[in-house]
Each structure stands twice: as structure tokens, then as C-alpha cells.
Amino acid sequence: AWGAVRALESTTGKLKWEFKLVTPPMSGVLSTAGGLVFGGTDEGNFFALDAETGKPLWDTQLGGAVRANPMSFAVDGKQYVAIAAGYALFVFGLP
């Protein structure tokens, strides 16, 4: 079994792009107004994709399965994205 993050054309339902995953994901994804899509894998990878093209922009290994949905928040005008993996919470600042 494998999984994927897919973008569909809203007017036609046709596949716009697909980002394949090694195993089916156990969590949702987060899209931002800045054109990013964040997701995680059972293997412990946390990644960012370009929302328009599906091109991978960033990936990091967190050391534990990602089974939670990513979330975003802002503090003093700076945007952050947070994800739980294994028994830890990771927070990353966006540029």
C-alpha cells in the first residue's frame, strides 16, 4: 500500500498534481495562504510542498510517526507551523 497528497482542479475534478508517499498517511494536511502544503508520514517525515505545483520544498525527519494534523499560528506577526510526531511537539518558523 502507498499514499499520496493530491490536488484536484476545482472546476473539473481532474488531477492537477500528485505527491506520492511510501505508506498511506495517518494524518491530514495543512495549506496556507502563502501557497504551502504541509504534511507528515508514518515514517516520521514532515514536509512542505508548493501548493501550485506539488513540488517538494522542504523535508525533515522527526524521529517518530506523524499521526496528527499540522497547524499554523502567528506570534507578533511571525508565522509558525507545528506538528506532533512520536511523543514530541515540533514548531518551525516560516520565512
PDB file of C-alpha atoms in Angstrom:
ATOM      1  CA  ALA A   1       0.000   0.000   0.000  1.00  0.00           C
ATOM      2  CA  TRP A   2       1.102   3.576  -0.621  1.00  0.00           C
ATOM      3  CA  GLY A   3      -0.435   7.001  -0.167  1.00  0.00           C
ATOM      4  CA  ALA A   4      -0.455  10.383  -1.842  1.00  0.00           C
ATOM      5  CA  VAL A   5      -1.260  14.042  -1.429  1.00  0.00           C
ATOM      6  CA  ARG A   6      -3.290  15.096  -4.448  1.00  0.00           C
ATOM      7  CA  ALA A   7      -4.502  18.425  -5.799  1.00  0.00           C
ATOM      8  CA  LEU A   8      -7.599  18.458  -7.975  1.00  0.00           C
ATOM      9  CA  GLU A   9      -8.886  21.172 -10.311  1.00  0.00           C
ATOM     10  CA  SER A  10     -11.937  22.624  -8.562  1.00  0.00           C
ATOM     11  CA  THR A  11     -13.941  23.162 -11.757  1.00  0.00           C
ATOM     12  CA  THR A  12     -13.256  19.825 -13.470  1.00  0.00           C
ATOM     13  CA  GLY A  13     -12.194  17.442 -10.704  1.00  0.00           C
ATOM     14  CA  LYS A  14      -9.172  16.444 -12.794  1.00  0.00           C
ATOM     15  CA  LEU A  15      -5.871  15.637 -11.118  1.00  0.00           C
ATOM     16  CA  LYS A  16      -3.589  18.701 -11.054  1.00  0.00           C
ATOM     17  CA  TRP A  17      -0.630  17.089  -9.260  1.00  0.00           C
ATOM     18  CA  GLU A  18       0.233  14.156  -7.024  1.00  0.00           C
ATOM     19  CA  PHE A  19       2.941  13.722  -4.363  1.00  0.00           C
ATOM     20  CA  LYS A  20       3.402  10.013  -3.637  1.00  0.00           C
ATOM     21  CA  LEU A  21       4.077   8.706  -0.130  1.00  0.00           C
ATOM     22  CA  VAL A  22       5.690   5.393   0.835  1.00  0.00           C
ATOM     23  CA  THR A  23       2.738   4.408   3.059  1.00  0.00           C
ATOM     24  CA  PRO A  24      -0.829   5.682   3.467  1.00  0.00           C
ATOM     25  CA  PRO A  25      -0.827   8.791   5.694  1.00  0.00           C
ATOM     26  CA  MET A  26      -2.466   8.717   9.112  1.00  0.00           C
ATOM     27  CA  SER A  27      -2.930  12.497   9.301  1.00  0.00           C
ATOM     28  CA  GLY A  28      -4.318  15.403   7.340  1.00  0.00           C
ATOM     29  CA  VAL A  29      -2.516  18.206   5.564  1.00  0.00           C
ATOM     30  CA  LEU A  30      -2.418  21.967   6.081  1.00  0.00           C
ATOM     31  CA  SER A  31      -2.463  24.521   3.281  1.00  0.00           C
ATOM     32  CA  THR A  32      -1.526  28.152   3.842  1.00  0.00           C
ATOM     33  CA  ALA A  33      -2.487  31.385   2.108  1.00  0.00           C
ATOM     34  CA  GLY A  34       1.218  31.678   1.235  1.00  0.00           C
ATOM     35  CA  GLY A  35       0.965  28.723  -1.167  1.00  0.00           C
ATOM     36  CA  LEU A  36       2.403  25.946   1.018  1.00  0.00           C
ATOM     37  CA  VAL A  37       1.044  22.491   1.832  1.00  0.00           C
ATOM     38  CA  PHE A  38       2.399  20.723   4.939  1.00  0.00           C
ATOM     39  CA  GLY A  39       2.038  17.037   5.718  1.00  0.00           C
ATOM     40  CA  GLY A  40       3.640  14.169   7.569  1.00  0.00           C
ATOM     41  CA  THR A  41       4.297  10.460   7.157  1.00  0.00           C
ATOM     42  CA  ASP A  42       4.189   7.339   9.265  1.00  0.00           C
ATOM     43  CA  GLU A  43       7.951   7.100   8.701  1.00  0.00           C
ATOM     44  CA  GLY A  44       8.423  10.391  10.599  1.00  0.00           C
ATOM     45  CA  ASN A  45       8.990  12.819   7.739  1.00  0.00           C
ATOM     46  CA  PHE A  46       7.445  16.296   7.872  1.00  0.00           C
ATOM     47  CA  PHE A  47       7.352  18.039   4.503  1.00  0.00           C
ATOM     48  CA  ALA A  48       6.302  21.197   2.682  1.00  0.00           C
ATOM     49  CA  LEU A  49       5.053  21.264  -0.901  1.00  0.00           C
ATOM     50  CA  ASP A  50       4.381  24.081  -3.339  1.00  0.00           C
ATOM     51  CA  ALA A  51       0.569  24.286  -3.444  1.00  0.00           C
ATOM     52  CA  GLU A  52       0.509  25.225  -7.122  1.00  0.00           C
ATOM     53  CA  THR A  53       2.821  22.506  -8.473  1.00  0.00           C
ATOM     54  CA  GLY A  54       3.174  19.867  -5.733  1.00  0.00           C
ATOM     55  CA  LYS A  55       6.948  20.250  -5.911  1.00  0.00           C
ATOM     56  CA  PRO A  56       8.679  19.292  -2.631  1.00  0.00           C
ATOM     57  CA  LEU A  57      10.219  22.380  -0.998  1.00  0.00           C
ATOM     58  CA  TRP A  58      11.379  21.033   2.356  1.00  0.00           C
ATOM     59  CA  ASP A  59      11.546  17.756   4.284  1.00  0.00           C
ATOM     60  CA  THR A  60      12.853  16.805   7.710  1.00  0.00           C
ATOM     61  CA  GLN A  61      12.946  13.569   9.707  1.00  0.00           C
ATOM     62  CA  LEU A  62      11.358  13.965  13.158  1.00  0.00           C
ATOM     63  CA  GLY A  63      12.162  10.535  14.585  1.00  0.00           C
ATOM     64  CA  GLY A  64       8.564   9.482  15.270  1.00  0.00           C
ATOM     65  CA  ALA A  65       5.417   8.754  13.295  1.00  0.00           C
ATOM     66  CA  VAL A  66       3.361  11.793  12.291  1.00  0.00           C
ATOM     67  CA  ARG A  67      -0.255  10.965  13.108  1.00  0.00           C
ATOM     68  CA  ALA A  68      -1.513  14.446  13.944  1.00  0.00           C
ATOM     69  CA  ASN A  69      -2.642  17.247  11.674  1.00  0.00           C
ATOM     70  CA  PRO A  70      -0.237  20.174  11.222  1.00  0.00           C
ATOM     71  CA  MET A  71      -1.381  23.563  12.500  1.00  0.00           C
ATOM     72  CA  SER A  72      -0.263  27.127  11.914  1.00  0.00           C
ATOM     73  CA  PHE A  73      -0.305  30.181  14.161  1.00  0.00           C
ATOM     74  CA  ALA A  74       1.254  33.638  14.347  1.00  0.00           C
ATOM     75  CA  VAL A  75       3.029  35.463  17.165  1.00  0.00           C
ATOM     76  CA  ASP A  76       3.970  39.132  16.768  1.00  0.00           C
ATOM     77  CA  GLY A  77       3.465  38.914  13.006  1.00  0.00           C
ATOM     78  CA  LYS A  78       5.664  35.814  12.522  1.00  0.00           C
ATOM     79  CA  GLN A  79       4.020  32.644  11.206  1.00  0.00           C
ATOM     80  CA  TYR A  80       4.816  29.208  12.634  1.00  0.00           C
ATOM     81  CA  VAL A  81       3.786  25.658  11.775  1.00  0.00           C
ATOM     82  CA  ALA A  82       3.565  22.971  14.474  1.00  0.00           C
ATOM     83  CA  ILE A  83       3.330  19.190  14.292  1.00  0.00           C
ATOM     84  CA  ALA A  84       3.298  16.362  16.825  1.00  0.00           C
ATOM     85  CA  ALA A  85       5.452  13.344  15.990  1.00  0.00           C
ATOM     86  CA  GLY A  86       6.026  10.388  18.271  1.00  0.00           C
ATOM     87  CA  TYR A  87       5.865  11.863  21.781  1.00  0.00           C
ATOM     88  CA  ALA A  88       7.142  15.339  20.867  1.00  0.00           C
ATOM     89  CA  LEU A  89       5.815  18.626  19.503  1.00  0.00           C
ATOM     90  CA  PHE A  90       7.886  20.411  16.853  1.00  0.00           C
ATOM     91  CA  VAL A  91       7.431  24.080  15.892  1.00  0.00           C
ATOM     92  CA  PHE A  92       9.030  25.677  12.828  1.00  0.00           C
ATOM     93  CA  GLY A  93       9.163  29.375  11.926  1.00  0.00           C
ATOM     94  CA  LEU A  94       8.243  30.282   8.358  1.00  0.00           C
ATOM     95  CA  PRO A  95      10.336  32.834   6.456  1.00  0.00           C
TER      96      PRO A  95
END
